[in-house]
mmCIF file of C-alpha atoms in Angstrom:
data_model
loop_
_atom_site.group_PDB
_atom_site.id
_atom_site.type_symbol
_atom_site.label_atom_id
_atom_site.label_comp_id
_atom_site.label_asym_id
_atom_site.label_seq_id
_atom_site.Cartn_x
_atom_site.Cartn_y
_atom_site.Cartn_z
ATOM 1 C CA MET U 1 -118.984 -173.406 -54.863
ATOM 2 C CA GLU U 2 -120.520 -172.076 -52.163
ATOM 3 C CA LEU U 3 -119.213 -173.697 -49.285
ATOM 4 C CA ALA U 4 -120.405 -171.549 -46.537
ATOM 5 C CA TYR U 5 -122.652 -168.117 -45.672
ATOM 6 C CA ILE U 6 -124.983 -166.527 -43.176
ATOM 7 C CA PRO U 7 -128.348 -167.036 -44.511
ATOM 8 C CA SER U 8 -130.868 -163.874 -44.358
ATOM 9 C CA PRO U 9 -133.897 -164.066 -43.274
ATOM 10 C CA SER U 10 -136.900 -164.782 -46.368
ATOM 11 C CA SER U 11 -138.751 -162.172 -44.075
ATOM 12 C CA GLY U 12 -138.709 -159.685 -41.189
ATOM 13 C CA VAL U 13 -141.806 -159.711 -40.124
ATOM 14 C CA LEU U 14 -144.031 -162.483 -38.411
ATOM 15 C CA TYR U 15 -147.168 -162.595 -38.347
ATOM 16 C CA LEU U 16 -149.156 -163.964 -35.359
ATOM 17 C CA GLY U 17 -153.005 -163.886 -36.041
ATOM 18 C CA PRO U 18 -153.110 -160.136 -37.639
ATOM 19 C CA VAL U 19 -150.557 -158.901 -35.545
ATOM 20 C CA PRO U 20 -147.053 -158.292 -37.198
ATOM 21 C CA LEU U 21 -144.332 -159.092 -34.958
ATOM 22 C CA ARG U 22 -141.117 -157.321 -36.402
ATOM 23 C CA GLY U 23 -137.569 -158.848 -36.353
ATOM 24 C CA TYR U 24 -135.802 -155.118 -35.933
ATOM 25 C CA ALA U 25 -138.728 -153.975 -33.743
ATOM 26 C CA PHE U 26 -137.868 -157.503 -31.494
ATOM 27 C CA SER U 27 -134.121 -157.014 -31.513
ATOM 28 C CA ILE U 28 -134.218 -153.130 -30.104
ATOM 29 C CA LEU U 29 -136.702 -154.157 -27.269
ATOM 30 C CA ALA U 30 -134.888 -157.120 -26.297
ATOM 31 C CA GLY U 31 -131.771 -154.933 -25.835
ATOM 32 C CA LEU U 32 -133.350 -152.296 -24.284
ATOM 33 C CA PHE U 33 -134.733 -154.639 -21.314
ATOM 34 C CA VAL U 34 -131.283 -155.788 -21.051
ATOM 35 C CA ALA U 35 -129.971 -152.316 -21.186
ATOM 36 C CA LEU U 36 -131.909 -152.074 -18.168
ATOM 37 C CA TRP U 37 -131.808 -155.318 -16.105
ATOM 38 C CA ILE U 38 -128.495 -154.563 -15.620
ATOM 39 C CA VAL U 39 -128.027 -150.665 -15.328
ATOM 40 C CA ASP U 40 -130.311 -151.989 -12.278
ATOM 41 C CA ARG U 41 -128.263 -154.348 -10.848
ATOM 42 C CA ARG U 42 -125.258 -152.076 -10.979
ATOM 43 C CA TRP U 43 -127.279 -149.027 -9.671
ATOM 44 C CA VAL U 44 -128.141 -150.792 -6.289
ATOM 45 C CA ALA U 45 -124.048 -151.872 -6.346
ATOM 46 C CA ARG U 46 -122.899 -148.851 -6.303
ATOM 47 C CA GLY U 47 -125.523 -147.809 -3.263
ATOM 48 C CA GLY U 48 -128.671 -146.526 -5.063
ATOM 49 C CA GLN U 49 -132.015 -147.456 -5.294
ATOM 50 C CA LYS U 50 -133.306 -150.774 -6.576
ATOM 51 C CA GLY U 51 -136.191 -149.817 -9.057
ATOM 52 C CA THR U 52 -134.694 -146.199 -9.979
ATOM 53 C CA ALA U 53 -132.698 -147.016 -12.876
ATOM 54 C CA TRP U 54 -136.820 -147.819 -13.941
ATOM 55 C CA ASP U 55 -137.720 -144.507 -13.064
ATOM 56 C CA ILE U 56 -135.062 -142.740 -15.253
ATOM 57 C CA ALA U 57 -135.459 -145.573 -17.940
ATOM 58 C CA PHE U 58 -139.558 -143.747 -18.246
ATOM 59 C CA TRP U 59 -137.651 -140.545 -19.673
ATOM 60 C CA ALA U 60 -134.685 -141.329 -21.127
ATOM 61 C CA VAL U 61 -136.099 -144.285 -23.561
ATOM 62 C CA PRO U 62 -138.627 -142.103 -25.126
ATOM 63 C CA PHE U 63 -135.893 -139.144 -25.883
ATOM 64 C CA GLY U 64 -133.414 -141.825 -27.474
ATOM 65 C CA LEU U 65 -135.730 -143.133 -29.542
ATOM 66 C CA VAL U 66 -136.774 -139.970 -30.788
ATOM 67 C CA GLY U 67 -133.038 -139.024 -30.767
ATOM 68 C CA GLY U 68 -131.548 -141.869 -32.856
ATOM 69 C CA ARG U 69 -134.279 -141.780 -35.121
ATOM 70 C CA LEU U 70 -134.208 -137.823 -35.920
ATOM 71 C CA TYR U 71 -130.706 -138.119 -36.284
ATOM 72 C CA HIS U 72 -131.543 -140.754 -39.051
ATOM 73 C CA VAL U 73 -133.814 -138.246 -40.843
ATOM 74 C CA ILE U 74 -132.128 -135.561 -41.248
ATOM 75 C CA THR U 75 -128.395 -137.592 -42.131
ATOM 76 C CA ASP U 76 -130.756 -139.446 -44.617
ATOM 77 C CA TYR U 77 -132.954 -136.687 -45.695
ATOM 78 C CA GLN U 78 -132.315 -138.154 -49.336
ATOM 79 C CA LEU U 79 -134.579 -141.619 -48.307
ATOM 80 C CA TYR U 80 -137.519 -139.544 -47.341
ATOM 81 C CA PHE U 81 -138.341 -135.850 -49.181
ATOM 82 C CA GLY U 82 -136.496 -136.662 -52.229
ATOM 83 C CA GLU U 83 -138.359 -136.967 -55.353
ATOM 84 C CA GLY U 84 -141.011 -139.498 -55.017
ATOM 85 C CA ARG U 85 -140.312 -140.141 -51.442
ATOM 86 C CA ASN U 86 -143.127 -140.034 -49.048
ATOM 87 C CA PRO U 87 -142.291 -137.726 -45.810
ATOM 88 C CA VAL U 88 -144.268 -140.148 -43.972
ATOM 89 C CA ASP U 89 -142.151 -142.711 -44.406
ATOM 90 C CA ALA U 90 -140.054 -140.896 -42.073
ATOM 91 C CA PHE U 91 -142.459 -141.722 -38.853
ATOM 92 C CA LYS U 92 -142.277 -145.807 -39.760
ATOM 93 C CA ILE U 93 -139.754 -146.370 -37.190
ATOM 94 C CA TRP U 94 -140.695 -150.472 -37.144
ATOM 95 C CA GLU U 95 -138.904 -150.473 -41.082
ATOM 96 C CA GLY U 96 -134.892 -149.566 -39.428
ATOM 97 C CA GLY U 97 -133.409 -146.875 -38.770
ATOM 98 C CA LEU U 98 -132.128 -145.081 -35.793
ATOM 99 C CA GLY U 99 -128.952 -143.536 -35.421
ATOM 100 C CA ILE U 100 -127.020 -144.515 -32.120
ATOM 101 C CA TRP U 101 -125.441 -140.560 -32.324
ATOM 102 C CA GLY U 102 -128.883 -139.229 -31.812
ATOM 103 C CA ALA U 103 -129.860 -142.093 -29.578
ATOM 104 C CA VAL U 104 -126.968 -141.487 -26.847
ATOM 105 C CA ALA U 105 -127.567 -137.568 -26.758
ATOM 106 C CA LEU U 106 -131.323 -137.239 -26.617
ATOM 107 C CA GLY U 107 -131.361 -140.178 -24.403
ATOM 108 C CA ALA U 108 -128.863 -138.303 -22.149
ATOM 109 C CA VAL U 109 -131.207 -135.082 -22.162
ATOM 110 C CA GLY U 110 -134.012 -137.198 -20.750
ATOM 111 C CA ALA U 111 -131.660 -139.340 -18.319
ATOM 112 C CA TRP U 112 -130.491 -136.016 -16.999
ATOM 113 C CA ILE U 113 -133.954 -134.324 -16.146
ATOM 114 C CA ALA U 114 -135.108 -137.614 -14.841
ATOM 115 C CA CYS U 115 -131.873 -137.166 -12.105
ATOM 116 C CA ARG U 116 -132.200 -134.128 -11.191
ATOM 117 C CA ARG U 117 -136.263 -135.078 -10.819
ATOM 118 C CA ARG U 118 -134.718 -137.156 -8.317
ATOM 119 C CA GLY U 119 -132.250 -135.346 -6.956
ATOM 120 C CA ILE U 120 -128.954 -137.999 -8.474
ATOM 121 C CA ALA U 121 -126.001 -136.302 -10.392
ATOM 122 C CA LEU U 122 -125.833 -137.574 -14.379
ATOM 123 C CA PRO U 123 -122.361 -139.290 -14.290
ATOM 124 C CA PRO U 124 -122.674 -142.148 -12.199
ATOM 125 C CA TYR U 125 -125.558 -143.467 -13.717
ATOM 126 C CA ALA U 126 -124.389 -143.662 -17.048
ATOM 127 C CA ASP U 127 -121.277 -145.461 -15.067
ATOM 128 C CA ALA U 128 -123.967 -147.793 -14.194
ATOM 129 C CA LEU U 129 -125.365 -147.717 -17.529
ATOM 130 C CA ALA U 130 -122.473 -148.079 -19.918
ATOM 131 C CA PRO U 131 -122.487 -152.092 -20.016
ATOM 132 C CA GLY U 132 -126.036 -152.345 -20.439
ATOM 133 C CA LEU U 133 -126.260 -149.854 -23.361
ATOM 134 C CA VAL U 134 -123.357 -151.195 -25.346
ATOM 135 C CA LEU U 135 -125.117 -154.948 -25.016
ATOM 136 C CA ALA U 136 -128.130 -153.795 -25.525
ATOM 137 C CA GLN U 137 -126.527 -152.280 -29.033
ATOM 138 C CA ALA U 138 -124.945 -155.937 -29.947
ATOM 139 C CA ILE U 139 -128.239 -157.343 -30.123
ATOM 140 C CA GLY U 140 -130.147 -154.420 -31.662
ATOM 141 C CA ARG U 141 -127.842 -154.676 -34.298
ATOM 142 C CA TRP U 142 -129.178 -157.779 -35.359
ATOM 143 C CA GLY U 143 -132.385 -155.928 -36.246
ATOM 144 C CA ASN U 144 -130.299 -154.693 -39.364
ATOM 145 C CA TRP U 145 -130.277 -158.804 -40.383
ATOM 146 C CA PHE U 146 -133.957 -158.969 -40.286
ATOM 147 C CA ASN U 147 -134.269 -155.695 -42.663
ATOM 148 C CA GLN U 148 -131.339 -157.351 -44.659
ATOM 149 C CA GLU U 149 -129.585 -153.501 -44.644
ATOM 150 C CA LEU U 150 -126.405 -152.191 -43.488
ATOM 151 C CA TYR U 151 -124.026 -154.523 -44.853
ATOM 152 C CA GLY U 152 -120.201 -154.357 -46.324
ATOM 153 C CA ARG U 153 -118.488 -154.800 -49.473
ATOM 154 C CA GLU U 154 -118.523 -158.230 -51.229
ATOM 155 C CA THR U 155 -116.934 -160.771 -49.579
ATOM 156 C CA ASP U 156 -116.472 -164.574 -50.364
ATOM 157 C CA LEU U 157 -115.362 -165.302 -46.769
ATOM 158 C CA PRO U 158 -116.872 -168.289 -45.182
ATOM 159 C CA TRP U 159 -119.030 -166.276 -42.994
ATOM 160 C CA ALA U 160 -120.437 -163.632 -45.543
ATOM 161 C CA LEU U 161 -123.973 -162.624 -45.313
ATOM 162 C CA HIS U 162 -126.449 -163.989 -48.066
ATOM 163 C CA ILE U 163 -128.445 -160.892 -49.177
ATOM 164 C CA THR U 164 -131.610 -161.937 -51.357
ATOM 165 C CA SER U 165 -133.743 -158.799 -51.085
ATOM 166 C CA THR U 166 -133.641 -156.468 -53.998
ATOM 167 C CA ASP U 167 -135.897 -153.591 -52.605
ATOM 168 C CA GLY U 168 -133.916 -150.136 -52.069
ATOM 169 C CA GLY U 169 -131.694 -150.780 -55.214
ATOM 170 C CA ARG U 170 -130.119 -154.066 -52.974
ATOM 171 C CA VAL U 171 -127.953 -156.582 -55.706
ATOM 172 C CA PRO U 172 -128.464 -159.962 -54.291
ATOM 173 C CA GLY U 173 -125.352 -161.401 -53.195
ATOM 174 C CA HIS U 174 -122.598 -162.208 -50.607
ATOM 175 C CA TYR U 175 -121.353 -159.435 -48.353
ATOM 176 C CA HIS U 176 -119.191 -158.621 -45.580
ATOM 177 C CA PRO U 177 -121.824 -158.560 -41.996
ATOM 178 C CA THR U 178 -121.076 -155.737 -40.696
ATOM 179 C CA PHE U 179 -124.126 -155.906 -38.384
ATOM 180 C CA LEU U 180 -122.209 -159.088 -37.101
ATOM 181 C CA TYR U 181 -118.584 -157.098 -36.861
ATOM 182 C CA GLU U 182 -120.448 -154.278 -34.261
ATOM 183 C CA SER U 183 -122.549 -156.479 -32.459
ATOM 184 C CA LEU U 184 -119.236 -158.628 -31.587
ATOM 185 C CA TRP U 185 -117.591 -155.187 -31.174
ATOM 186 C CA CYS U 186 -120.196 -154.337 -28.894
ATOM 187 C CA VAL U 187 -119.856 -157.272 -26.200
ATOM 188 C CA GLY U 188 -115.950 -157.239 -26.374
ATOM 189 C CA VAL U 189 -116.086 -153.273 -25.185
ATOM 190 C CA ALA U 190 -119.089 -154.267 -22.948
ATOM 191 C CA LEU U 191 -116.085 -156.811 -20.831
ATOM 192 C CA LEU U 192 -113.623 -154.140 -21.567
ATOM 193 C CA ILE U 193 -115.312 -151.737 -19.651
ATOM 194 C CA ILE U 194 -116.531 -154.000 -16.804
ATOM 195 C CA TRP U 195 -113.152 -155.099 -15.951
ATOM 196 C CA ALA U 196 -111.763 -151.504 -15.963
ATOM 197 C CA ASP U 197 -114.340 -150.444 -13.551
ATOM 198 C CA ARG U 198 -113.711 -152.850 -11.268
ATOM 199 C CA ARG U 199 -109.344 -152.624 -12.015
ATOM 200 C CA PHE U 200 -108.920 -148.814 -11.624
ATOM 201 C CA LYS U 201 -112.636 -148.008 -9.667
ATOM 202 C CA LEU U 202 -113.409 -145.456 -12.138
ATOM 203 C CA GLY U 203 -116.165 -143.245 -11.926
ATOM 204 C CA HIS U 204 -117.481 -139.357 -12.001
ATOM 205 C CA GLY U 205 -118.788 -140.341 -15.742
ATOM 206 C CA ARG U 206 -115.300 -142.248 -16.804
ATOM 207 C CA VAL U 207 -117.070 -145.397 -17.528
ATOM 208 C CA PHE U 208 -119.490 -144.134 -19.498
ATOM 209 C CA ALA U 209 -116.275 -141.586 -21.781
ATOM 210 C CA LEU U 210 -114.295 -145.530 -21.509
ATOM 211 C CA TYR U 211 -117.448 -147.118 -23.690
ATOM 212 C CA VAL U 212 -118.305 -144.020 -25.971
ATOM 213 C CA ALA U 213 -114.777 -144.168 -26.998
ATOM 214 C CA ALA U 214 -113.917 -148.072 -27.521
ATOM 215 C CA TYR U 215 -116.859 -147.717 -29.356
ATOM 216 C CA CYS U 216 -115.925 -145.197 -32.028
ATOM 217 C CA ALA U 217 -112.767 -146.891 -32.456
ATOM 218 C CA GLY U 218 -114.976 -150.196 -33.543
ATOM 219 C CA ARG U 219 -117.388 -147.925 -35.490
ATOM 220 C CA PHE U 220 -114.823 -146.048 -36.980
ATOM 221 C CA TRP U 221 -113.139 -149.240 -39.319
ATOM 222 C CA ILE U 222 -116.696 -151.551 -39.600
ATOM 223 C CA GLU U 223 -118.282 -147.980 -41.127
ATOM 224 C CA TYR U 224 -115.806 -147.457 -43.323
ATOM 225 C CA MET U 225 -116.311 -151.170 -45.272
ATOM 226 C CA ARG U 226 -120.272 -150.339 -45.318
ATOM 227 C CA VAL U 227 -121.611 -149.841 -48.898
ATOM 228 C CA ASP U 228 -125.250 -148.318 -48.569
ATOM 229 C CA GLU U 229 -125.670 -145.132 -49.650
ATOM 230 C CA ALA U 230 -124.569 -141.842 -47.248
ATOM 231 C CA HIS U 231 -123.308 -138.458 -47.348
ATOM 232 C CA GLN U 232 -119.304 -138.517 -47.713
ATOM 233 C CA VAL U 233 -117.400 -135.038 -46.764
ATOM 234 C CA LEU U 234 -113.842 -135.052 -47.881
ATOM 235 C CA GLY U 235 -113.589 -138.849 -49.180
ATOM 236 C CA LEU U 236 -115.346 -139.799 -45.633
ATOM 237 C CA ARG U 237 -118.483 -141.244 -44.644
ATOM 238 C CA LEU U 238 -120.382 -138.737 -42.012
ATOM 239 C CA ASN U 239 -120.433 -141.349 -39.582
ATOM 240 C CA ASN U 240 -116.520 -141.689 -39.960
ATOM 241 C CA TRP U 241 -116.566 -137.740 -39.218
ATOM 242 C CA THR U 242 -118.617 -138.325 -35.959
ATOM 243 C CA ALA U 243 -117.100 -141.312 -34.354
ATOM 244 C CA LEU U 244 -113.916 -139.825 -35.037
ATOM 245 C CA ILE U 245 -115.178 -136.012 -33.478
ATOM 246 C CA VAL U 246 -117.049 -138.087 -30.689
ATOM 247 C CA PHE U 247 -113.937 -140.627 -29.979
ATOM 248 C CA VAL U 248 -111.609 -137.353 -29.104
ATOM 249 C CA LEU U 249 -114.205 -135.678 -26.985
ATOM 250 C CA ALA U 250 -114.505 -138.756 -24.778
ATOM 251 C CA VAL U 251 -110.765 -139.231 -24.700
ATOM 252 C CA ALA U 252 -110.647 -135.606 -23.505
ATOM 253 C CA TYR U 253 -113.055 -135.649 -21.155
ATOM 254 C CA PHE U 254 -111.556 -139.390 -19.101
ATOM 255 C CA VAL U 255 -108.381 -137.585 -18.956
ATOM 256 C CA VAL U 256 -109.467 -134.534 -17.760
ATOM 257 C CA SER U 257 -111.815 -135.979 -15.381
ATOM 258 C CA ALA U 258 -108.759 -138.498 -14.086
ATOM 259 C CA LYS U 259 -107.369 -135.152 -13.062
ATOM 260 C CA LEU U 260 -110.210 -133.479 -11.559
ATOM 261 C CA ARG U 261 -111.245 -135.657 -9.961
ATOM 262 C CA PRO U 262 -110.310 -138.722 -9.373
ATOM 263 C CA GLY U 263 -111.447 -141.602 -7.254
ATOM 264 C CA ARG U 264 -115.107 -142.715 -7.451
ATOM 265 C CA GLU U 265 -118.677 -141.455 -5.954
ATOM 266 C CA THR U 266 -119.238 -142.187 -2.708
ATOM 267 C CA VAL U 267 -122.882 -141.227 -2.179
ATOM 268 C CA VAL U 268 -124.695 -141.815 -6.084
ATOM 269 C CA GLU U 269 -128.534 -141.782 -4.215
ATOM 270 C CA PRO U 270 -128.671 -139.929 -1.096
ATOM 271 C CA GLY U 271 -132.406 -141.253 -0.387
ATOM 272 C CA ALA U 272 -130.628 -144.775 -0.436
ATOM 273 C CA ALA U 273 -127.832 -143.879 2.020
ATOM 274 C CA ASP U 274 -130.301 -142.790 4.513
ATOM 275 C CA GLY U 275 -132.288 -145.920 4.332
ATOM 276 C CA SER U 276 -129.467 -148.058 4.742
ATOM 277 C CA ALA U 277 -128.261 -146.421 7.218
ATOM 278 C CA GLY U 278 -131.514 -146.697 9.221
ATOM 279 C CA GLY U 279 -131.407 -150.056 8.169
ATOM 280 C CA ASP U 280 -128.715 -150.718 10.319
ATOM 281 C CA GLU U 281 -130.197 -149.353 13.508
ATOM 282 C CA PRO U 282 -132.065 -152.169 14.977
ATOM 283 C CA GLU U 283 -129.318 -154.310 15.029
ATOM 284 C CA ALA U 284 -127.512 -151.732 16.685
ATOM 285 C CA VAL U 285 -130.103 -151.364 19.513
ATOM 286 C CA GLY U 286 -130.590 -155.437 19.432
ATOM 287 C CA LYS U 287 -127.325 -155.793 20.433
ATOM 288 C CA ALA U 288 -126.772 -153.088 23.213
ATOM 289 C CA GLY U 289 -128.169 -154.336 26.751
ATOM 290 C CA SER U 290 -127.944 -158.005 25.510
ATOM 291 C CA PRO U 291 -125.562 -160.513 27.980
ATOM 292 C CA GLU U 292 -122.937 -160.797 25.597
ATOM 293 C CA ALA U 293 -123.134 -156.862 25.668
ATOM 294 C CA GLU U 294 -122.419 -156.835 28.993
ATOM 295 C CA ARG U 295 -119.826 -159.707 29.557
ATOM 296 C CA GLU U 296 -117.763 -157.376 26.424
ATOM 297 C CA LYS U 297 -118.084 -154.464 27.990
ATOM 298 C CA GLU U 298 -116.941 -155.755 31.937
ATOM 299 C CA GLU U 299 -113.588 -157.482 30.032
ATOM 300 C CA ALA U 300 -112.982 -154.201 28.088
ATOM 301 C CA GLU U 301 -112.949 -152.665 31.350
ATOM 302 C CA PRO U 302 -109.821 -152.624 33.630
ATOM 303 C CA LYS U 303 -110.369 -154.019 37.424
ATOM 304 C CA LYS U 304 -109.816 -152.383 40.047
ATOM 305 C CA PRO U 305 -108.407 -153.322 43.162
ATOM 306 C CA ASP U 306 -110.528 -154.885 45.923
ATOM 307 C CA THR U 307 -110.560 -152.358 48.692
ATOM 308 C CA GLU U 308 -113.215 -154.017 51.055
ATOM 309 C CA SER U 309 -110.612 -156.826 52.436
ATOM 310 C CA GLY U 310 -109.107 -154.818 54.719
ATOM 311 C CA ALA U 311 -105.898 -155.493 53.745
ATOM 312 C CA GLY U 312 -103.117 -152.979 52.400
ATOM 313 C CA THR U 313 -104.786 -149.985 54.632
ATOM 314 C CA GLY U 314 -101.858 -149.914 57.362
ATOM 315 C CA PRO U 315 -98.345 -148.227 55.992
ATOM 316 C CA LYS U 316 -96.449 -150.923 58.006
ATOM 317 C CA GLU U 317 -98.381 -154.050 56.570
ATOM 318 C CA ASP U 318 -98.810 -153.175 52.641
ATOM 319 C CA GLY U 319 -95.190 -150.976 52.662
ATOM 320 C CA GLY U 320 -97.606 -148.197 50.456
ATOM 321 C CA ASP U 321 -97.504 -150.906 47.065
ATOM 322 C CA GLY U 322 -99.732 -153.342 47.787
ATOM 323 C CA LYS U 323 -97.760 -156.072 48.762
ATOM 324 C CA ALA U 324 -99.770 -157.092 52.419
ATOM 325 C CA ALA U 325 -102.760 -157.660 50.158
ATOM 326 C CA LYS U 326 -101.032 -159.977 48.133
ATOM 327 C CA ASP U 327 -99.546 -162.001 51.406
ATOM 328 C CA ALA U 328 -103.444 -161.913 52.550
ATOM 329 C CA THR U 329 -104.285 -164.206 50.203
ATOM 330 C CA GLU U 330 -101.783 -166.926 50.268
ATOM 331 C CA PRO U 331 -103.398 -170.036 52.543
ATOM 332 C CA GLY U 332 -99.939 -170.685 54.325
ATOM 333 C CA ASP U 333 -99.629 -167.592 56.127
ATOM 334 C CA ALA U 334 -103.036 -167.720 57.133
ATOM 335 C CA LYS U 335 -102.254 -170.856 58.404
ATOM 336 C CA ASP U 336 -99.285 -169.871 60.357
ATOM 337 C CA GLU U 337 -101.117 -167.192 62.042
ATOM 338 C CA ASP U 338 -103.677 -170.392 63.562
ATOM 339 C CA ALA U 339 -101.105 -172.079 65.095
ATOM 340 C CA GLU U 340 -99.328 -168.789 66.202
ATOM 341 C CA ALA U 341 -103.031 -167.920 67.702
ATOM 342 C CA GLU U 342 -102.918 -171.293 69.700
ATOM 343 C CA THR U 343 -99.531 -170.968 71.433
ATOM 344 C CA ALA U 344 -100.404 -167.845 72.721
ATOM 345 C CA GLN U 345 -103.569 -169.103 73.739
ATOM 346 C CA ALA U 346 -101.762 -172.237 75.610
ATOM 347 C CA ASP U 347 -99.006 -169.952 77.088
ATOM 348 C CA SER U 348 -101.459 -167.107 78.165
ATOM 349 C CA GLY U 349 -102.580 -169.896 81.702
ATOM 350 C CA ASP U 350 -99.082 -170.577 82.841
ATOM 351 C CA ARG U 351 -98.253 -166.813 83.337
ATOM 352 C CA ASP U 352 -98.260 -164.273 86.184
ATOM 353 C CA PRO U 353 -102.308 -162.542 86.659
ATOM 354 C CA ALA U 354 -100.076 -158.837 86.240
ATOM 355 C CA ASP U 355 -99.526 -160.017 82.650
ATOM 356 C CA THR U 356 -102.857 -161.491 81.900
ATOM 357 C CA GLY U 357 -104.029 -158.068 80.479
ATOM 358 C CA SER U 358 -100.903 -158.213 77.602
ATOM 359 C CA GLY U 359 -101.428 -161.567 77.081
ATOM 360 C CA SER U 360 -105.180 -161.257 76.692
ATOM 361 C CA ALA U 361 -104.551 -158.310 74.033
ATOM 362 C CA GLU U 362 -101.859 -160.745 72.333
ATOM 363 C CA SER U 363 -104.550 -162.852 71.968
ATOM 364 C CA GLY U 364 -107.071 -160.431 70.633
ATOM 365 C CA ASP U 365 -104.863 -159.155 68.656
ATOM 366 C CA ALA U 366 -103.793 -162.948 66.813
ATOM 367 C CA ARG U 367 -107.998 -163.305 67.207
ATOM 368 C CA SER U 368 -108.274 -160.369 64.853
ATOM 369 C CA LYS U 369 -105.204 -161.512 62.404
ATOM 370 C CA ASP U 370 -106.809 -164.727 62.163
ATOM 371 C CA GLY U 371 -110.574 -163.178 61.260
ATOM 372 C CA ALA U 372 -108.859 -161.507 58.401
ATOM 373 C CA GLY U 373 -107.154 -164.351 57.413
ATOM 374 C CA SER U 374 -110.498 -166.239 57.239
ATOM 375 C CA ALA U 375 -112.336 -163.610 55.218
ATOM 376 C CA LYS U 376 -109.504 -163.923 52.983
ATOM 377 C CA LYS U 377 -109.909 -167.305 52.403
ATOM 378 C CA SER U 378 -113.517 -167.069 51.905
#
């Protein structure tokens, strides 16, 4: 008794009037838009200009589609050039058949051309692209579900995929949903590389290398479960060997790059760096010359001693260390000087005329001291 299974769609094409909407093409396009949205945000966060990712995609996406189709046609040439086959079918990309190995390889060539035209290094852009690319793969794998293709061995698990089509030699039954396994694996890879990028500040292409290595590890065992026709070398499917070789290359690049170029790039797009610097200039100019800036400047400067009061000009008064200037500012000293001046003035009336000159001089000195003290009080 069948308890549970994943049903397959009765048809992979939905017609909107005369226009066919194919599930496989829709999955690929949805994955591309998600990837571009993510890479644009990550590129800006790394210091690049907004919109650069879309400009590079103008080159990378067509190259990637051509590369993916070429890899599929070359490795499964018997489907298009064998006896009773029609070579024109090799161009019918909407019927399925894109090899991720060729798509990434030739897509990288297109991205490199676009980066060269903008003066950008490819490794930092690849790092920004990696999470979006693997999520695009997770979405694109559902195109295989629409086409009822690339499934695994027979199984009675509750999540088995129910194949109903007989096209291309298919045998209806319940099989391992390898498309679902790979889709979930890709989501896990995306989470892994996002975490690793934030935790270890990866750069110089190491995020992309980690994505490639992690994807290949999962693809190896998923590919081993598939039962569709494929070329084999030494008992392994061709895609198994491809995953193994690419895995080794990705790990080697990660290790060597970490030793030769540790850390992360500080500038990924020179034009964006210049623009951000220019954007900070108006704020700095506006702040300069403001009352707040002047007040901060005055507080930061050391205060100079007041030399206009006349205090501390004589060696007898300040003793060489500015003590008279401090004493002159004391209110009590000013009052004492006023009292002495009044006493001297009263005594001047009882003295002889001969002493008038000296008394006047003393009175004058007292008045000058009084004036100095008053000036300090004010």
